[in-house]
Short mmCIF file of C-alpha atoms and ligand atoms in Angstrom, two decimals:
data_model
loop_
_atom_site.label_atom_id
_atom_site.label_comp_id
_atom_site.label_asym_id
_atom_site.label_seq_id
_atom_site.Cartn_x
_atom_site.Cartn_y
_atom_site.Cartn_z
CA UNK A 1 82.17 8.28 60.85
CA UNK A 2 81.81 11.90 61.99
CA UNK A 3 79.11 13.99 60.42
CA UNK A 4 80.47 16.20 57.71
CA UNK A 5 79.63 19.87 58.03
CA UNK A 6 77.14 19.89 55.20
CA UNK A 7 75.15 17.13 56.89
CA UNK A 8 74.74 19.11 60.05
CA UNK A 9 71.28 20.55 60.60
CA UNK A 10 70.86 24.26 60.03
CA UNK A 11 71.15 26.54 63.04
CA UNK A 12 67.83 26.88 64.85
CA UNK A 13 66.03 30.19 64.41
CA UNK A 14 65.88 32.72 67.23
CA UNK A 15 62.71 31.80 69.11
CA UNK A 16 61.58 35.35 69.74
CA UNK A 17 61.54 36.47 66.13
CA UNK A 18 59.21 34.85 63.69
CA UNK A 19 60.50 37.13 61.00
CA UNK A 20 63.95 35.72 61.51
CA UNK A 21 62.87 32.14 60.82
CA UNK A 22 65.58 30.74 58.63
CA UNK A 23 65.34 28.32 55.79
CA UNK A 24 62.63 27.78 53.24
CA UNK A 25 59.61 28.10 55.46
CA UNK A 26 56.43 27.10 53.67
CA UNK A 27 53.22 29.03 54.24
CA UNK A 28 51.12 28.20 57.26
CA UNK A 29 47.35 28.43 57.48
CA UNK A 30 47.44 31.92 58.85
CA UNK A 31 49.96 33.00 56.29
CA UNK A 32 47.77 31.50 53.63
CA UNK A 33 44.80 33.35 55.09
CA UNK A 34 46.58 36.66 54.80
CA UNK A 35 48.46 35.90 51.63
CA UNK A 36 48.45 38.24 48.70
CA UNK A 37 45.17 38.71 46.94
CA UNK A 38 46.67 37.36 43.76
CA UNK A 39 47.23 34.08 45.54
CA UNK A 40 43.78 34.27 47.01
CA UNK A 41 42.37 34.69 43.54
CA UNK A 42 43.47 31.18 42.73
CA UNK A 43 41.03 28.41 43.52
CA UNK A 44 43.81 25.96 44.07
CA UNK A 45 42.87 22.32 44.13
CA UNK A 46 46.33 21.23 45.13
CA UNK A 47 47.33 20.64 48.70
CA UNK A 48 49.73 23.36 49.73
CA UNK A 49 50.22 22.28 53.30
CA UNK A 50 52.81 23.62 55.70
CA UNK A 51 54.97 20.67 54.76
CA UNK A 52 54.79 21.17 51.00
CA UNK A 53 55.94 24.45 49.49
CA UNK A 54 53.76 25.80 46.68
CA UNK A 55 56.52 25.13 44.19
CA UNK A 56 56.18 21.39 44.79
CA UNK A 57 52.45 20.80 44.88
CA UNK A 58 51.16 17.43 45.99
CA UNK A 59 47.86 16.22 44.61
CA UNK A 60 45.75 17.01 41.64
CA UNK A 61 46.50 20.05 39.52
CA UNK A 62 44.38 23.16 39.76
CA UNK A 63 41.73 23.55 37.10
CA UNK A 64 41.73 26.59 34.90
CA UNK A 65 39.15 29.07 35.99
CA UNK A 66 36.11 29.59 33.86
CA UNK A 67 36.35 26.25 32.15
CA UNK A 68 35.08 23.30 34.14
CA UNK A 69 36.04 20.94 31.35
CA UNK A 70 39.60 22.13 31.51
CA UNK A 71 39.91 20.84 35.06
CA UNK A 72 41.01 17.54 33.68
CA UNK A 73 44.64 16.54 33.54
CA UNK A 74 47.02 17.27 30.66
CA UNK A 75 46.37 15.78 27.25
CA UNK A 76 47.24 12.14 26.93
CA UNK A 77 46.77 11.26 30.59
CA UNK A 78 43.51 10.24 32.20
CA UNK A 79 41.72 12.88 34.23
CA UNK A 80 43.01 12.94 37.79
CA UNK A 81 39.73 14.13 39.22
CA UNK A 82 36.25 14.81 37.96
CA UNK A 83 35.72 18.30 36.70
CA UNK A 84 34.04 20.33 39.40
CA UNK A 85 32.15 23.54 38.98
CA UNK A 86 34.70 26.26 39.28
CA UNK A 87 34.28 28.97 41.84
CA UNK A 88 34.17 32.54 40.57
CA UNK A 89 37.58 34.14 40.36
CA UNK A 90 38.41 36.91 42.78
CA UNK A 91 40.02 40.03 41.41
CA UNK A 92 43.76 39.66 41.45
CA UNK A 93 45.89 42.44 42.81
CA UNK A 94 49.49 42.92 43.74
CA UNK A 95 48.79 45.91 45.93
CA UNK A 96 50.52 45.38 49.25
CA UNK A 97 47.81 47.21 51.19
CA UNK A 98 45.21 44.85 49.80
CA UNK A 99 47.51 41.93 50.41
CA UNK A 100 47.63 42.81 54.10
CA UNK A 101 43.84 42.80 54.38
CA UNK A 102 42.35 39.43 55.27
CA UNK A 103 39.60 38.37 52.88
CA UNK A 104 36.08 39.20 53.95
CA UNK A 105 34.15 36.22 55.30
CA UNK A 106 31.55 36.34 52.54
CA UNK A 107 34.27 35.86 49.94
CA UNK A 108 35.06 32.37 51.17
CA UNK A 109 33.62 29.72 48.91
CA UNK A 110 33.74 25.99 49.29
CA UNK A 111 33.12 23.06 47.01
CA UNK A 112 32.49 19.54 48.26
CA UNK A 113 34.48 17.36 45.88
CA UNK A 114 33.47 13.92 47.11
CA UNK A 115 31.63 12.07 49.84
CA UNK A 116 31.71 8.47 50.98
CA UNK A 117 30.38 6.24 53.73
CA UNK A 118 32.83 5.26 56.45
CA UNK A 119 31.82 2.60 58.97
CA UNK A 120 33.20 3.65 62.38
CA UNK A 121 33.06 2.35 65.93
CA UNK A 122 30.11 4.72 66.39
CA UNK A 123 28.24 3.72 63.29
CA UNK A 124 28.35 4.88 59.70
CA UNK A 125 29.39 8.42 58.85
CA UNK A 126 29.74 10.25 55.55
CA UNK A 127 33.17 11.74 54.98
CA UNK A 128 33.06 14.87 52.79
CA UNK A 129 36.22 16.26 51.20
CA UNK A 130 36.06 20.00 50.54
CA UNK A 131 38.12 22.39 48.50
CA UNK A 132 37.97 26.14 48.98
CA UNK A 133 39.24 29.36 47.47
CA UNK A 134 41.14 30.52 50.55
CA UNK A 135 43.87 28.19 51.70
CA UNK A 136 44.28 25.28 49.28
CA UNK A 137 43.73 22.72 52.03
CA UNK A 138 41.36 19.76 52.02
CA UNK A 139 39.10 20.42 54.97
CA UNK A 140 36.72 17.61 55.89
CA UNK A 141 33.16 17.28 57.10
CA UNK A 142 32.24 14.08 58.90
CA UNK A 143 28.47 13.83 58.79
CA UNK A 144 26.48 11.40 60.89
CA UNK A 145 22.97 10.97 59.56
CA UNK A 146 22.25 7.24 59.44
CA UNK A 147 18.68 7.75 58.22
CA UNK A 148 20.21 8.64 54.86
CA UNK A 149 21.13 5.00 54.47
CA UNK A 150 17.44 4.07 54.44
CA UNK A 151 15.63 3.92 51.16
CA UNK A 152 13.99 7.30 50.43
CA UNK A 153 10.54 5.75 50.86
CA UNK A 154 11.43 4.46 54.34
CA UNK A 155 12.71 7.84 55.50
CA UNK A 156 10.56 9.97 57.76
CA UNK A 157 8.54 12.58 55.88
CA UNK A 158 10.01 15.41 58.00
CA UNK A 159 13.46 14.08 57.42
CA UNK A 160 15.80 16.72 55.99
CA UNK A 161 19.08 14.99 55.29
CA UNK A 162 22.38 16.72 56.01
CA UNK A 163 23.77 16.89 52.50
CA UNK A 164 26.22 19.05 50.62
CA UNK A 165 24.56 21.40 48.19
CA UNK A 166 27.68 21.84 46.08
CA UNK A 167 28.21 18.09 45.84
CA UNK A 168 24.64 17.36 44.78
CA UNK A 169 24.46 20.24 42.33
CA UNK A 170 24.76 19.52 38.61
CA UNK A 171 28.42 20.07 37.74
CA UNK A 172 28.02 20.22 33.99
CA UNK A 173 25.50 19.53 31.28
CA UNK A 174 25.30 15.91 30.34
CA UNK A 175 26.64 14.73 33.68
CA UNK A 176 26.12 10.99 33.98
CA UNK A 177 24.61 9.02 36.85
CA UNK A 178 27.91 7.20 37.18
CA UNK A 179 29.78 10.48 37.65
CA UNK A 180 27.35 11.57 40.35
CA UNK A 181 27.53 8.27 42.15
CA UNK A 182 31.32 8.08 41.98
CA UNK A 183 31.71 11.42 43.74
CA UNK A 184 29.12 10.43 46.36
CA UNK A 185 26.04 12.27 45.06
CA UNK A 186 23.81 9.29 45.69
CA UNK A 187 20.94 8.52 48.04
CA UNK A 188 20.29 5.47 50.17
CA UNK A 189 22.91 2.76 50.67
CA UNK A 190 25.32 2.26 47.79
CA UNK A 191 26.04 -1.34 46.90
CA UNK A 192 26.71 -3.58 43.94
CA UNK A 193 22.94 -3.94 43.60
CA UNK A 194 21.78 -0.46 44.53
CA UNK A 195 23.02 2.84 43.14
CA UNK A 196 20.60 5.74 43.06
CA UNK A 197 21.98 9.12 42.01
CA UNK A 198 20.87 12.04 44.17
CA UNK A 199 18.42 14.45 42.59
CA UNK A 200 19.83 17.86 41.71
CA UNK A 201 18.79 20.06 44.66
CA UNK A 202 16.87 23.25 44.47
CA UNK A 203 18.83 26.36 45.22
CA UNK A 204 19.58 27.38 47.91
CA UNK A 205 20.28 24.30 50.03
CA UNK A 206 17.24 23.22 52.05
CA UNK A 207 17.47 24.34 55.66
CA UNK A 208 17.37 21.77 58.41
CA UNK A 209 14.48 22.02 60.82
CA UNK A 210 16.56 21.32 63.90
CA UNK A 211 19.96 22.48 65.10
CA UNK A 212 22.32 19.51 64.91
CA UNK A 213 25.27 18.84 67.17
CA UNK A 214 28.39 20.21 65.51
CA UNK A 215 32.04 19.97 66.49
CA UNK A 216 34.54 22.27 64.79
CA UNK A 217 37.72 20.31 65.29
CA UNK A 218 41.28 21.28 64.40
CA UNK A 219 43.80 18.78 63.12
CA UNK A 220 46.30 17.41 65.62
CA UNK A 221 48.62 14.77 64.19
CA UNK A 222 50.32 14.14 67.50
CA UNK A 223 47.15 13.78 69.54
CA UNK A 224 44.99 11.95 67.01
CA UNK A 225 47.47 9.71 65.23
CA UNK A 226 50.22 9.15 67.77
CA UNK A 227 47.86 9.30 70.74
CA UNK A 228 50.11 11.91 72.40
CA UNK A 229 49.24 12.61 75.99
CA UNK A 230 50.31 16.23 75.68
CA UNK A 231 46.78 17.17 74.62
CA UNK A 232 43.24 15.82 74.55
CA UNK A 233 42.65 16.30 70.82
CA UNK A 234 42.24 12.57 70.09
CA UNK A 235 39.83 12.20 72.97
CA UNK A 236 37.83 15.22 71.82
CA UNK A 237 37.47 13.84 68.31
CA UNK A 238 36.33 10.55 69.76
CA UNK A 239 34.02 12.26 72.26
CA UNK A 240 32.39 14.36 69.53
CA UNK A 241 31.62 11.31 67.39
CA UNK A 242 30.39 9.45 70.45
CA UNK A 243 28.13 12.31 71.61
CA UNK A 244 26.61 12.61 68.15
CA UNK A 245 26.11 8.84 67.93
CA UNK A 246 24.26 8.88 71.23
CA UNK A 247 22.05 11.88 70.37
CA UNK A 248 18.49 11.55 69.04
CA UNK A 249 18.58 10.60 65.39
CA UNK A 250 22.39 10.31 65.67
CA UNK A 251 22.60 13.41 63.51
CA UNK A 252 25.56 15.74 63.61
CA UNK A 253 28.65 17.09 61.95
CA UNK A 254 32.32 17.08 62.84
CA UNK A 255 34.24 19.58 60.76
CA UNK A 256 37.85 18.48 60.62
CA UNK A 257 39.83 21.60 59.79
CA UNK A 258 43.43 21.33 58.66
CA UNK A 259 44.55 23.95 61.16
CA UNK A 260 47.29 21.93 62.84
CA UNK A 261 48.81 23.46 65.95
CA UNK A 262 46.05 26.06 66.33
CA UNK A 263 46.95 27.27 62.88
CA UNK A 264 50.74 27.51 63.21
CA UNK A 265 51.36 24.17 61.50
CA UNK A 266 53.02 20.96 62.65
CA UNK A 267 56.56 22.24 62.27
CA UNK A 268 55.97 25.19 64.56
CA UNK A 269 53.98 23.06 66.99
CA UNK A 270 56.91 20.69 67.29
CA UNK A 271 59.16 23.66 68.08
CA UNK A 272 56.59 24.88 70.59
CA UNK A 273 56.68 21.50 72.34
CA UNK A 274 60.40 21.91 72.93
CA UNK A 275 59.79 25.32 74.49
CA UNK A 276 57.08 23.74 76.63
CA UNK A 277 59.60 21.17 77.80
CA UNK A 278 61.69 24.13 78.98
CA UNK A 279 58.80 25.25 81.17
CA UNK A 280 56.58 27.43 78.97
CA UNK A 281 52.87 26.81 78.68
CA UNK A 282 51.21 26.46 75.27
CA UNK A 283 50.42 30.17 75.00
CA UNK A 284 53.90 31.33 76.05
CA UNK A 285 55.52 28.89 73.62
CA UNK A 286 53.51 30.16 70.66
CA UNK A 287 54.30 33.76 71.56
CA UNK A 288 58.00 32.98 72.01
CA UNK A 289 58.01 31.65 68.46
CA UNK A 290 56.62 34.97 67.31
CA UNK A 291 53.24 33.44 66.53
CA UNK A 292 49.77 34.26 67.76
CA UNK A 293 48.44 32.22 70.66
CA UNK A 294 45.76 30.94 68.28
CA UNK A 295 45.97 31.67 64.54
CA UNK A 296 42.92 29.77 63.40
CA UNK A 297 40.15 31.27 61.30
CA UNK A 298 36.65 29.92 60.78
CA UNK A 299 35.39 31.39 57.51
CA UNK A 300 35.83 28.10 55.66
CA UNK A 301 34.08 26.23 58.49
CA UNK A 302 31.08 28.55 58.27
CA UNK A 303 30.92 28.15 54.50
CA UNK A 304 31.02 24.37 54.86
CA UNK A 305 28.18 24.47 57.39
CA UNK A 306 26.11 26.64 55.09
CA UNK A 307 26.79 24.19 52.26
CA UNK A 308 25.51 21.39 54.49
CA UNK A 309 22.28 23.28 55.07
CA UNK A 310 22.77 24.29 58.69
CA UNK A 311 23.14 28.00 58.04
CA UNK A 312 19.71 29.08 59.23
CA UNK A 313 18.79 26.21 61.58
CA UNK A 314 21.87 26.99 63.62
CA UNK A 315 24.09 24.56 65.43
CA UNK A 316 24.52 23.11 68.90
CA UNK A 317 28.23 23.68 69.14
CA UNK A 318 30.40 21.17 70.98
CA UNK A 319 33.12 23.34 72.45
CA UNK A 320 34.55 25.04 75.50
CA UNK A 321 36.21 27.65 73.36
CA UNK A 322 34.43 31.03 73.33
CA UNK A 323 36.29 32.10 70.17
CA UNK A 324 34.53 29.42 68.15
CA UNK A 325 31.11 30.56 69.35
CA UNK A 326 31.94 34.19 68.52
CA UNK A 327 33.41 33.24 65.15
CA UNK A 328 30.29 31.33 64.13
CA UNK A 329 27.96 34.13 65.20
CA UNK A 330 30.11 36.64 63.34
CA UNK A 331 29.74 34.45 60.27
CA UNK A 332 25.97 34.50 60.66
CA UNK A 333 25.64 30.93 61.94
CA UNK A 334 23.25 30.80 64.87
CA UNK A 335 24.52 29.00 67.96
CA UNK A 336 21.41 28.47 70.07
CA UNK A 337 23.31 26.15 72.37
CA UNK A 338 26.91 25.49 73.37
CA UNK A 339 27.48 21.95 74.54
CA UNK A 340 30.55 21.70 76.80
CA UNK A 341 33.20 19.05 76.25
CA UNK A 342 34.45 18.11 79.68
CA UNK A 343 37.65 16.02 79.55
CA UNK A 344 36.78 12.47 80.51
CA UNK A 345 39.42 12.41 83.20
CA UNK A 346 37.92 15.52 84.79
CA UNK A 347 34.47 13.95 84.65
CA UNK A 348 35.82 10.91 86.46
CA UNK A 349 37.58 13.01 89.04
CA UNK A 350 34.51 15.08 89.71
CA UNK A 351 32.62 11.87 90.28
CA UNK A 352 35.47 10.51 92.41
CA UNK A 353 35.66 13.64 94.56
CA UNK A 354 32.58 12.40 96.32
CA UNK A 355 34.32 9.18 97.22
CA UNK A 356 38.12 9.12 97.08
CA UNK A 357 40.99 10.77 95.20
CA UNK A 358 42.44 9.02 92.17
CA UNK A 359 46.15 8.23 92.04
CA UNK A 360 48.09 10.11 89.37
CA UNK A 361 49.50 6.85 88.12
CA UNK A 362 46.08 5.58 87.16
CA UNK A 363 46.29 3.46 84.02
CA UNK A 364 45.82 5.17 80.64
CA UNK A 365 43.40 2.54 79.47
CA UNK A 366 39.71 3.33 79.82
CA UNK A 367 37.80 2.06 82.77
CA UNK A 368 34.92 -0.03 81.34
CA UNK A 369 32.78 0.73 84.36
CA UNK A 370 33.27 4.47 83.94
CA UNK A 371 32.73 4.42 80.21
CA UNK A 372 29.60 2.35 80.41
CA UNK A 373 28.78 -0.62 78.30
CA UNK A 374 28.39 1.24 75.03
CA UNK A 375 31.67 3.12 75.50
CA UNK A 376 33.50 -0.10 76.22
CA UNK A 377 31.94 -1.76 73.20
CA UNK A 378 33.07 1.12 71.05
CA UNK A 379 36.58 0.91 72.51
CA UNK A 380 36.86 -2.76 71.78
CA UNK A 381 35.83 -2.17 68.17
CA UNK A 382 37.99 0.88 67.57
CA UNK A 383 41.38 0.11 66.13
CA UNK A 384 42.73 3.63 66.49
CA UNK A 385 42.34 6.67 68.70
CA UNK A 386 38.72 7.10 67.64
CA UNK A 387 37.04 4.45 69.74
CA UNK A 388 39.69 4.96 72.40
CA UNK A 389 39.00 5.95 75.95
CA UNK A 390 40.23 8.33 78.59
CA UNK A 391 43.56 10.10 78.29
CA UNK A 392 45.41 11.13 81.41
CA UNK A 393 48.88 12.54 82.09
CA UNK A 394 50.62 15.31 83.99
CA UNK A 395 51.41 17.11 80.74
CA UNK A 396 47.81 16.87 79.62
CA UNK A 397 46.72 18.29 82.95
CA UNK A 398 48.97 21.33 82.39
CA UNK A 399 47.66 21.72 78.82
CA UNK A 400 44.03 21.64 79.95
CA UNK A 401 44.60 24.05 82.81
CA UNK A 402 46.30 26.50 80.45
CA UNK A 403 43.22 26.45 78.23
CA UNK A 404 41.01 27.35 81.19
CA UNK A 405 43.32 29.76 82.97
CA UNK A 406 44.98 31.51 80.01
CA UNK A 407 42.67 31.04 77.01
CA UNK A 408 39.28 31.57 78.60
CA UNK A 409 37.91 28.11 77.89
CA UNK A 410 34.58 27.64 79.58
CA UNK A 411 35.34 24.69 81.84
CA UNK A 412 35.29 24.21 85.59
CA UNK A 413 38.53 22.86 86.97
CA UNK A 414 37.94 19.42 88.44
CA UNK A 415 37.07 19.19 92.08
CA UNK A 416 39.08 16.07 92.84
CA UNK A 417 42.68 16.58 93.94
CA UNK A 418 45.20 13.94 92.99
CA UNK A 419 47.31 12.25 95.63
N1 GTP B 501 50.41 25.52 69.17
C1 GTP B 501 49.98 24.43 69.81
N2 GTP B 501 48.90 23.81 69.32
C2 GTP B 501 48.46 22.73 69.98
C3 GTP B 501 49.09 22.22 71.11
N3 GTP B 501 48.42 21.11 71.51
C4 GTP B 501 47.41 20.96 70.66
N4 GTP B 501 47.42 21.92 69.72
C5 GTP B 501 46.50 22.17 68.61
O1 GTP B 501 45.34 22.73 69.17
C6 GTP B 501 44.26 22.47 68.31
C7 GTP B 501 43.12 21.99 69.19
O2 GTP B 501 42.78 23.06 69.99
P1 GTP B 501 42.06 22.99 71.42
O3 GTP B 501 42.41 24.25 72.12
O4 GTP B 501 42.36 21.70 72.07
O5 GTP B 501 40.62 22.94 71.15
P2 GTP B 501 39.80 24.13 70.71
O6 GTP B 501 39.44 23.74 69.35
O7 GTP B 501 40.49 25.43 70.82
O8 GTP B 501 38.66 24.24 71.79
P3 GTP B 501 37.53 23.20 72.12
O9 GTP B 501 36.53 23.30 71.01
O10 GTP B 501 36.98 23.62 73.41
O11 GTP B 501 38.18 21.85 72.19
C8 GTP B 501 44.75 21.50 67.26
O12 GTP B 501 45.04 22.21 66.06
C9 GTP B 501 46.06 20.98 67.85
O13 GTP B 501 47.00 20.62 66.85
C10 GTP B 501 50.24 22.91 71.61
O14 GTP B 501 50.84 22.56 72.61
N5 GTP B 501 50.64 24.00 70.92
#
């Protein structure tokens, strides 16, 4: 049966004009970041992702400001989430000049809503779910700090755990131990026999003595979930967790920011891929869509790091991207060290350049010898991309070279030439 006219997809938008994008286009991260100040005044607890327009929110309803108790769900239904302390409201304004001004970094506030232990191929981590007053997205902090699983008495005396100040704070008078434990404000290992609520911390959050390894990672559905070989995002997530797990004390943080497609969102990234298939590189494709080459912002990331106590100790930042280093320093987060993330394939090729060139058709599966015993162990345990190995493809090679040659990423191109 032929497709009837009203089942046909809408005409594609003109690539060169973002303003001409047709159809109900939902806000992206960058649009959210520069949205009107009246929108910014809302501390929205709903998820207003690129895929879900604000008129159809997914997730828990926003609490009313000024009344933590009123954060519960409508009368008659059970509360959909515990009432959290509510961030101070920002002045609302409909002035267009104010609307065009991005919010100052110090205005960004975050609230860790919950934390839980996740056993991974690299050991246990604590997943923290954050809300913020800027973009309505649930950004994540993945904290590795296995000493926190010890009983407090067994912990080293100098031990300053990486913990969220806003999570551990008292949310309301009369808060119960069960409430604290349910949201993850507990110490030691939680079990059916052991449940110790965390003490309410002093203010401000205690500073860590050392600068932990930190990765500020941006969401990539295609790379991390599908294992796409167009990019190395899945490998980078895996590499960050692996590097932290192999560092002294295994302490570190991976911030997982919901800034899909360098901030343009999944929909636009998918369009950009089609333009890349026509011959554009990642930068050209973004620009042809009328977008910035990179629309990410890092104010929320900095606020999350401060909440985790690393504001003054600084961070050892796992990145090749100079913008992230600059952004952190601008936010007042010290970066005493940048730790490069060399693609595993390039590491192998550099090593191989001393012996022989690798064929381009080399298998995509990791080489146990190259990964080392621990890497191979991790791979065999990992069921998904995290715990995976080396990614390699012609498209990935183009993607990586564009980052170095067009985006200023601080990486040496590999010495080994393919045959
Ligand atoms: N627009 C666009 N975004 C992409 C593409 N491939 C991956 N991404 C996104 O790029 C982001 C990851 O950025 P990278 O440049 O790999 O890493 P980085 O964070 O800038 O830099 P490093 O810290 O050095 O890894 C994620 O949000 C991905 O979704 C692409 O072809 N086009």
